[in-house]
Amino acid sequence: MSYKSSIKSAFKSALPIIMGYIPIGISYGILALSTDLSPYLIVGMSIFVFAGSSQLIAVNMLTAQATVIPIIMTTFLVNLRHILMSATLSLHFKKTPSRLLPLIGFLITDESFAVGNTLLQDKKENRGLYFLVMGFSAYMGWVLSSLIGVLIGRYFINFKIPVIDFVLPAMFIILLIMQIRDKMDIAVSIIAAVLSIIFFFICPGNWNIIIATVLAAVIGVILEDAI
Amino acid sequence: MVIGMALVTYIPRMLPVTLLSRIKIPDLLIRILKFVGPAILASLLAPAIFISDGAVDISFNNIYLIAAVPTFLTAYLTKSIFTTVFLGMFYLYIFTTII
């Protein structure tokens, strides 16, 4: 596939991610205005942090008068899961130029991981470029949506779209479906779901996601050998 | 605060892909990593739809769980992120209005 068509299809695969980011980014922008953060810092957070869930959590914590260190700690814990995504994606980038990898890393989100992990499998060449274009398009979508949110909240009305809380779960549902290749994946998903709920109650601060993922993936390999 | 958040977000994302792409990974680790995709998304999703107000809620009162059922079906049938998210919000709206 030529560079041009690669770039085109990468941008196309980012479009659905962007459509999902729009409502989340807008509500982030509006919500963040209710804290002491300046509009520049609100958009700056989207530019430099680029992590939807932790940005929303940070805003919630700021509303609850949290201080800087706990917010950074929580962000760290919430985003530790990207270690696993980053390691998994590395399987696709064996031939990608080294200088692109730090940039690729910056663009890894739940969404770009899920789409990339599915689509990169069928690509023979230009995988790095493909991921960069897809990830960067999604990134721009996120930054612009939060900017729009700030503008709406500042100059129009301060409203909350009532069904907005379901955007993330719905996004996870379709991203999960996209990851399923066979029955073993279904089994691993169910095990991970149960473990994640159990560990949610056992350990605080989002550790449940990492523990459940690692355990379920290991159990999956054990099951594969047993069958 | 933003700088701190940016660093703790960037490092876990960047290090593994940068380092692991250049070394030979043991086959066992590759087999485990291949399950990370489904496992991590299921781990993220499950608490969001099964836990409501800090407790597991598998009843008709949990509209997130109810709305998740047609959303799953939509995801499976359409394989489209946009359609799923859009209809998902629509289902939740319908169920909030009815229940």
PDB file of C-alpha atoms in Angstrom, chain A residues 67-193:
ATOM      1  CA  THR A  67      -4.270  18.709  46.399  1.00  0.00           C
ATOM      2  CA  VAL A  68      -1.733  18.251  43.620  1.00  0.00           C
ATOM      3  CA  ILE A  69       0.139  15.143  44.817  1.00  0.00           C
ATOM      4  CA  PRO A  70      -2.922  12.868  45.235  1.00  0.00           C
ATOM      5  CA  ILE A  71      -4.137  13.979  41.805  1.00  0.00           C
ATOM      6  CA  ILE A  72      -0.809  13.083  40.188  1.00  0.00           C
ATOM      7  CA  MET A  73      -0.705   9.753  42.066  1.00  0.00           C
ATOM      8  CA  THR A  74      -4.207   8.891  40.912  1.00  0.00           C
ATOM      9  CA  THR A  75      -3.374   9.839  37.326  1.00  0.00           C
ATOM     10  CA  PHE A  76      -0.360   7.540  37.530  1.00  0.00           C
ATOM     11  CA  LEU A  77      -2.437   4.616  38.810  1.00  0.00           C
ATOM     12  CA  VAL A  78      -5.237   5.182  36.306  1.00  0.00           C
ATOM     13  CA  ASN A  79      -2.728   5.235  33.435  1.00  0.00           C
ATOM     14  CA  LEU A  80      -0.507   2.348  34.542  1.00  0.00           C
ATOM     15  CA  ARG A  81      -2.675   0.091  32.401  1.00  0.00           C
ATOM     16  CA  HIS A  82      -1.071   1.687  29.353  1.00  0.00           C
ATOM     17  CA  ILE A  83       2.133  -0.210  30.220  1.00  0.00           C
ATOM     18  CA  LEU A  84       0.332  -3.369  29.150  1.00  0.00           C
ATOM     19  CA  MET A  85      -1.106  -1.762  26.024  1.00  0.00           C
ATOM     20  CA  SER A  86       2.263  -0.275  25.104  1.00  0.00           C
ATOM     21  CA  ALA A  87       3.983  -3.640  25.574  1.00  0.00           C
ATOM     22  CA  THR A  88       1.311  -5.391  23.498  1.00  0.00           C
ATOM     23  CA  LEU A  89       1.564  -2.868  20.662  1.00  0.00           C
ATOM     24  CA  SER A  90       5.344  -3.278  20.602  1.00  0.00           C
ATOM     25  CA  LEU A  91       4.734  -6.656  18.910  1.00  0.00           C
ATOM     26  CA  HIS A  92       3.546  -4.743  15.821  1.00  0.00           C
ATOM     27  CA  PHE A  93       6.432  -2.273  15.613  1.00  0.00           C
ATOM     28  CA  LYS A  94       9.461  -4.500  15.125  1.00  0.00           C
ATOM     29  CA  LYS A  95      10.333  -2.790  11.824  1.00  0.00           C
ATOM     30  CA  THR A  96       9.276   0.728  12.761  1.00  0.00           C
ATOM     31  CA  PRO A  97      12.103   3.336  12.929  1.00  0.00           C
ATOM     32  CA  SER A  98      13.214   3.867  16.553  1.00  0.00           C
ATOM     33  CA  ARG A  99      12.764   7.618  16.450  1.00  0.00           C
ATOM     34  CA  LEU A 100       9.024   7.214  15.838  1.00  0.00           C
ATOM     35  CA  LEU A 101       8.461   5.013  18.897  1.00  0.00           C
ATOM     36  CA  PRO A 102       8.459   7.767  21.581  1.00  0.00           C
ATOM     37  CA  LEU A 103       5.835   9.591  19.514  1.00  0.00           C
ATOM     38  CA  ILE A 104       3.790   6.433  19.068  1.00  0.00           C
ATOM     39  CA  GLY A 105       3.943   5.967  22.841  1.00  0.00           C
ATOM     40  CA  PHE A 106       2.470   9.394  23.470  1.00  0.00           C
ATOM     41  CA  LEU A 107      -0.502   8.550  21.257  1.00  0.00           C
ATOM     42  CA  ILE A 108      -1.433   5.279  22.994  1.00  0.00           C
ATOM     43  CA  THR A 109      -4.903   5.503  24.550  1.00  0.00           C
ATOM     44  CA  ASP A 110      -7.546   2.847  25.268  1.00  0.00           C
ATOM     45  CA  GLU A 111      -9.108   3.709  21.927  1.00  0.00           C
ATOM     46  CA  SER A 112      -6.015   3.933  19.705  1.00  0.00           C
ATOM     47  CA  PHE A 113      -4.740   0.736  21.348  1.00  0.00           C
ATOM     48  CA  ALA A 114      -7.934  -1.184  20.627  1.00  0.00           C
ATOM     49  CA  VAL A 115      -8.237   0.025  17.040  1.00  0.00           C
ATOM     50  CA  GLY A 116      -4.493  -0.298  16.399  1.00  0.00           C
ATOM     51  CA  ASN A 117      -4.215  -3.771  17.921  1.00  0.00           C
ATOM     52  CA  THR A 118      -6.998  -4.944  15.595  1.00  0.00           C
ATOM     53  CA  LEU A 119      -5.950  -3.200  12.382  1.00  0.00           C
ATOM     54  CA  LEU A 120      -2.137  -3.430  12.578  1.00  0.00           C
ATOM     55  CA  GLN A 121      -2.342  -7.210  12.404  1.00  0.00           C
ATOM     56  CA  ASP A 122      -3.412  -7.067   8.740  1.00  0.00           C
ATOM     57  CA  LYS A 123      -0.830  -4.451   7.757  1.00  0.00           C
ATOM     58  CA  LYS A 124       2.465  -5.531   6.286  1.00  0.00           C
ATOM     59  CA  GLU A 125       4.236  -2.169   5.988  1.00  0.00           C
ATOM     60  CA  ASN A 126       4.096   1.418   7.256  1.00  0.00           C
ATOM     61  CA  ARG A 127       2.659   0.266  10.563  1.00  0.00           C
ATOM     62  CA  GLY A 128       4.362   3.047  12.511  1.00  0.00           C
ATOM     63  CA  LEU A 129       3.128   5.702  10.124  1.00  0.00           C
ATOM     64  CA  TYR A 130      -0.361   4.204  10.202  1.00  0.00           C
ATOM     65  CA  PHE A 131      -0.529   4.320  13.991  1.00  0.00           C
ATOM     66  CA  LEU A 132       0.952   7.833  14.122  1.00  0.00           C
ATOM     67  CA  VAL A 133      -1.616   9.250  11.701  1.00  0.00           C
ATOM     68  CA  MET A 134      -4.512   7.484  13.421  1.00  0.00           C
ATOM     69  CA  GLY A 135      -3.295   8.437  16.907  1.00  0.00           C
ATOM     70  CA  PHE A 136      -2.545  12.026  15.985  1.00  0.00           C
ATOM     71  CA  SER A 137      -5.954  12.512  14.346  1.00  0.00           C
ATOM     72  CA  ALA A 138      -7.625  11.175  17.490  1.00  0.00           C
ATOM     73  CA  TYR A 139      -5.379  13.456  19.577  1.00  0.00           C
ATOM     74  CA  MET A 140      -6.433  16.516  17.576  1.00  0.00           C
ATOM     75  CA  GLY A 141     -10.045  15.437  18.007  1.00  0.00           C
ATOM     76  CA  TRP A 142      -9.579  15.276  21.765  1.00  0.00           C
ATOM     77  CA  VAL A 143      -7.833  18.650  22.038  1.00  0.00           C
ATOM     78  CA  LEU A 144     -10.383  20.403  19.820  1.00  0.00           C
ATOM     79  CA  SER A 145     -13.361  18.838  21.640  1.00  0.00           C
ATOM     80  CA  SER A 146     -12.099  20.057  25.004  1.00  0.00           C
ATOM     81  CA  LEU A 147     -11.492  23.514  23.489  1.00  0.00           C
ATOM     82  CA  ILE A 148     -15.073  23.527  22.186  1.00  0.00           C
ATOM     83  CA  GLY A 149     -16.262  22.457  25.648  1.00  0.00           C
ATOM     84  CA  VAL A 150     -14.410  25.361  27.255  1.00  0.00           C
ATOM     85  CA  LEU A 151     -15.858  27.803  24.717  1.00  0.00           C
ATOM     86  CA  ILE A 152     -19.409  26.484  25.164  1.00  0.00           C
ATOM     87  CA  GLY A 153     -19.132  26.574  28.947  1.00  0.00           C
ATOM     88  CA  ARG A 154     -17.611  30.032  28.969  1.00  0.00           C
ATOM     89  CA  TYR A 155     -19.760  31.863  26.435  1.00  0.00           C
ATOM     90  CA  PHE A 156     -22.991  29.901  26.323  1.00  0.00           C
ATOM     91  CA  ILE A 157     -24.585  27.781  28.938  1.00  0.00           C
ATOM     92  CA  ASN A 158     -23.298  25.482  31.594  1.00  0.00           C
ATOM     93  CA  PHE A 159     -25.136  22.254  30.958  1.00  0.00           C
ATOM     94  CA  LYS A 160     -24.532  18.557  31.370  1.00  0.00           C
ATOM     95  CA  ILE A 161     -25.708  16.108  28.751  1.00  0.00           C
ATOM     96  CA  PRO A 162     -27.544  13.525  30.909  1.00  0.00           C
ATOM     97  CA  VAL A 163     -26.483  10.398  29.028  1.00  0.00           C
ATOM     98  CA  ILE A 164     -22.829  11.457  28.766  1.00  0.00           C
ATOM     99  CA  ASP A 165     -21.752   9.058  31.521  1.00  0.00           C
ATOM    100  CA  PHE A 166     -22.557   6.144  29.246  1.00  0.00           C
ATOM    101  CA  VAL A 167     -20.182   7.210  26.444  1.00  0.00           C
ATOM    102  CA  LEU A 168     -17.172   5.552  28.050  1.00  0.00           C
ATOM    103  CA  PRO A 169     -18.889   2.219  28.899  1.00  0.00           C
ATOM    104  CA  ALA A 170     -20.374   2.088  25.377  1.00  0.00           C
ATOM    105  CA  MET A 171     -16.934   2.809  23.942  1.00  0.00           C
ATOM    106  CA  PHE A 172     -15.418  -0.002  26.028  1.00  0.00           C
ATOM    107  CA  ILE A 173     -18.146  -2.390  24.812  1.00  0.00           C
ATOM    108  CA  ILE A 174     -17.398  -1.886  21.114  1.00  0.00           C
ATOM    109  CA  LEU A 175     -13.624  -1.867  21.737  1.00  0.00           C
ATOM    110  CA  LEU A 176     -13.973  -5.167  23.625  1.00  0.00           C
ATOM    111  CA  ILE A 177     -16.013  -6.692  20.788  1.00  0.00           C
ATOM    112  CA  MET A 178     -13.270  -5.625  18.372  1.00  0.00           C
ATOM    113  CA  GLN A 179     -10.652  -7.488  20.435  1.00  0.00           C
ATOM    114  CA  ILE A 180     -12.503 -10.813  20.373  1.00  0.00           C
ATOM    115  CA  ARG A 181     -10.994 -13.235  17.851  1.00  0.00           C
ATOM    116  CA  ASP A 182     -12.114 -16.626  19.182  1.00  0.00           C
ATOM    117  CA  LYS A 183     -13.776 -18.488  22.065  1.00  0.00           C
ATOM    118  CA  MET A 184     -10.635 -18.301  24.158  1.00  0.00           C
ATOM    119  CA  ASP A 185     -10.787 -14.494  24.014  1.00  0.00           C
ATOM    120  CA  ILE A 186     -14.391 -14.651  25.257  1.00  0.00           C
ATOM    121  CA  ALA A 187     -13.332 -16.881  28.159  1.00  0.00           C
ATOM    122  CA  VAL A 188     -10.454 -14.546  29.049  1.00  0.00           C
ATOM    123  CA  SER A 189     -12.797 -11.533  28.895  1.00  0.00           C
ATOM    124  CA  ILE A 190     -15.294 -13.112  31.277  1.00  0.00           C
ATOM    125  CA  ILE A 191     -12.519 -14.111  33.704  1.00  0.00           C
ATOM    126  CA  ALA A 192     -11.056 -10.573  33.538  1.00  0.00           C
ATOM    127  CA  ALA A 193     -14.490  -9.004  34.131  1.00  0.00           C
TER     128      ALA A 193
END
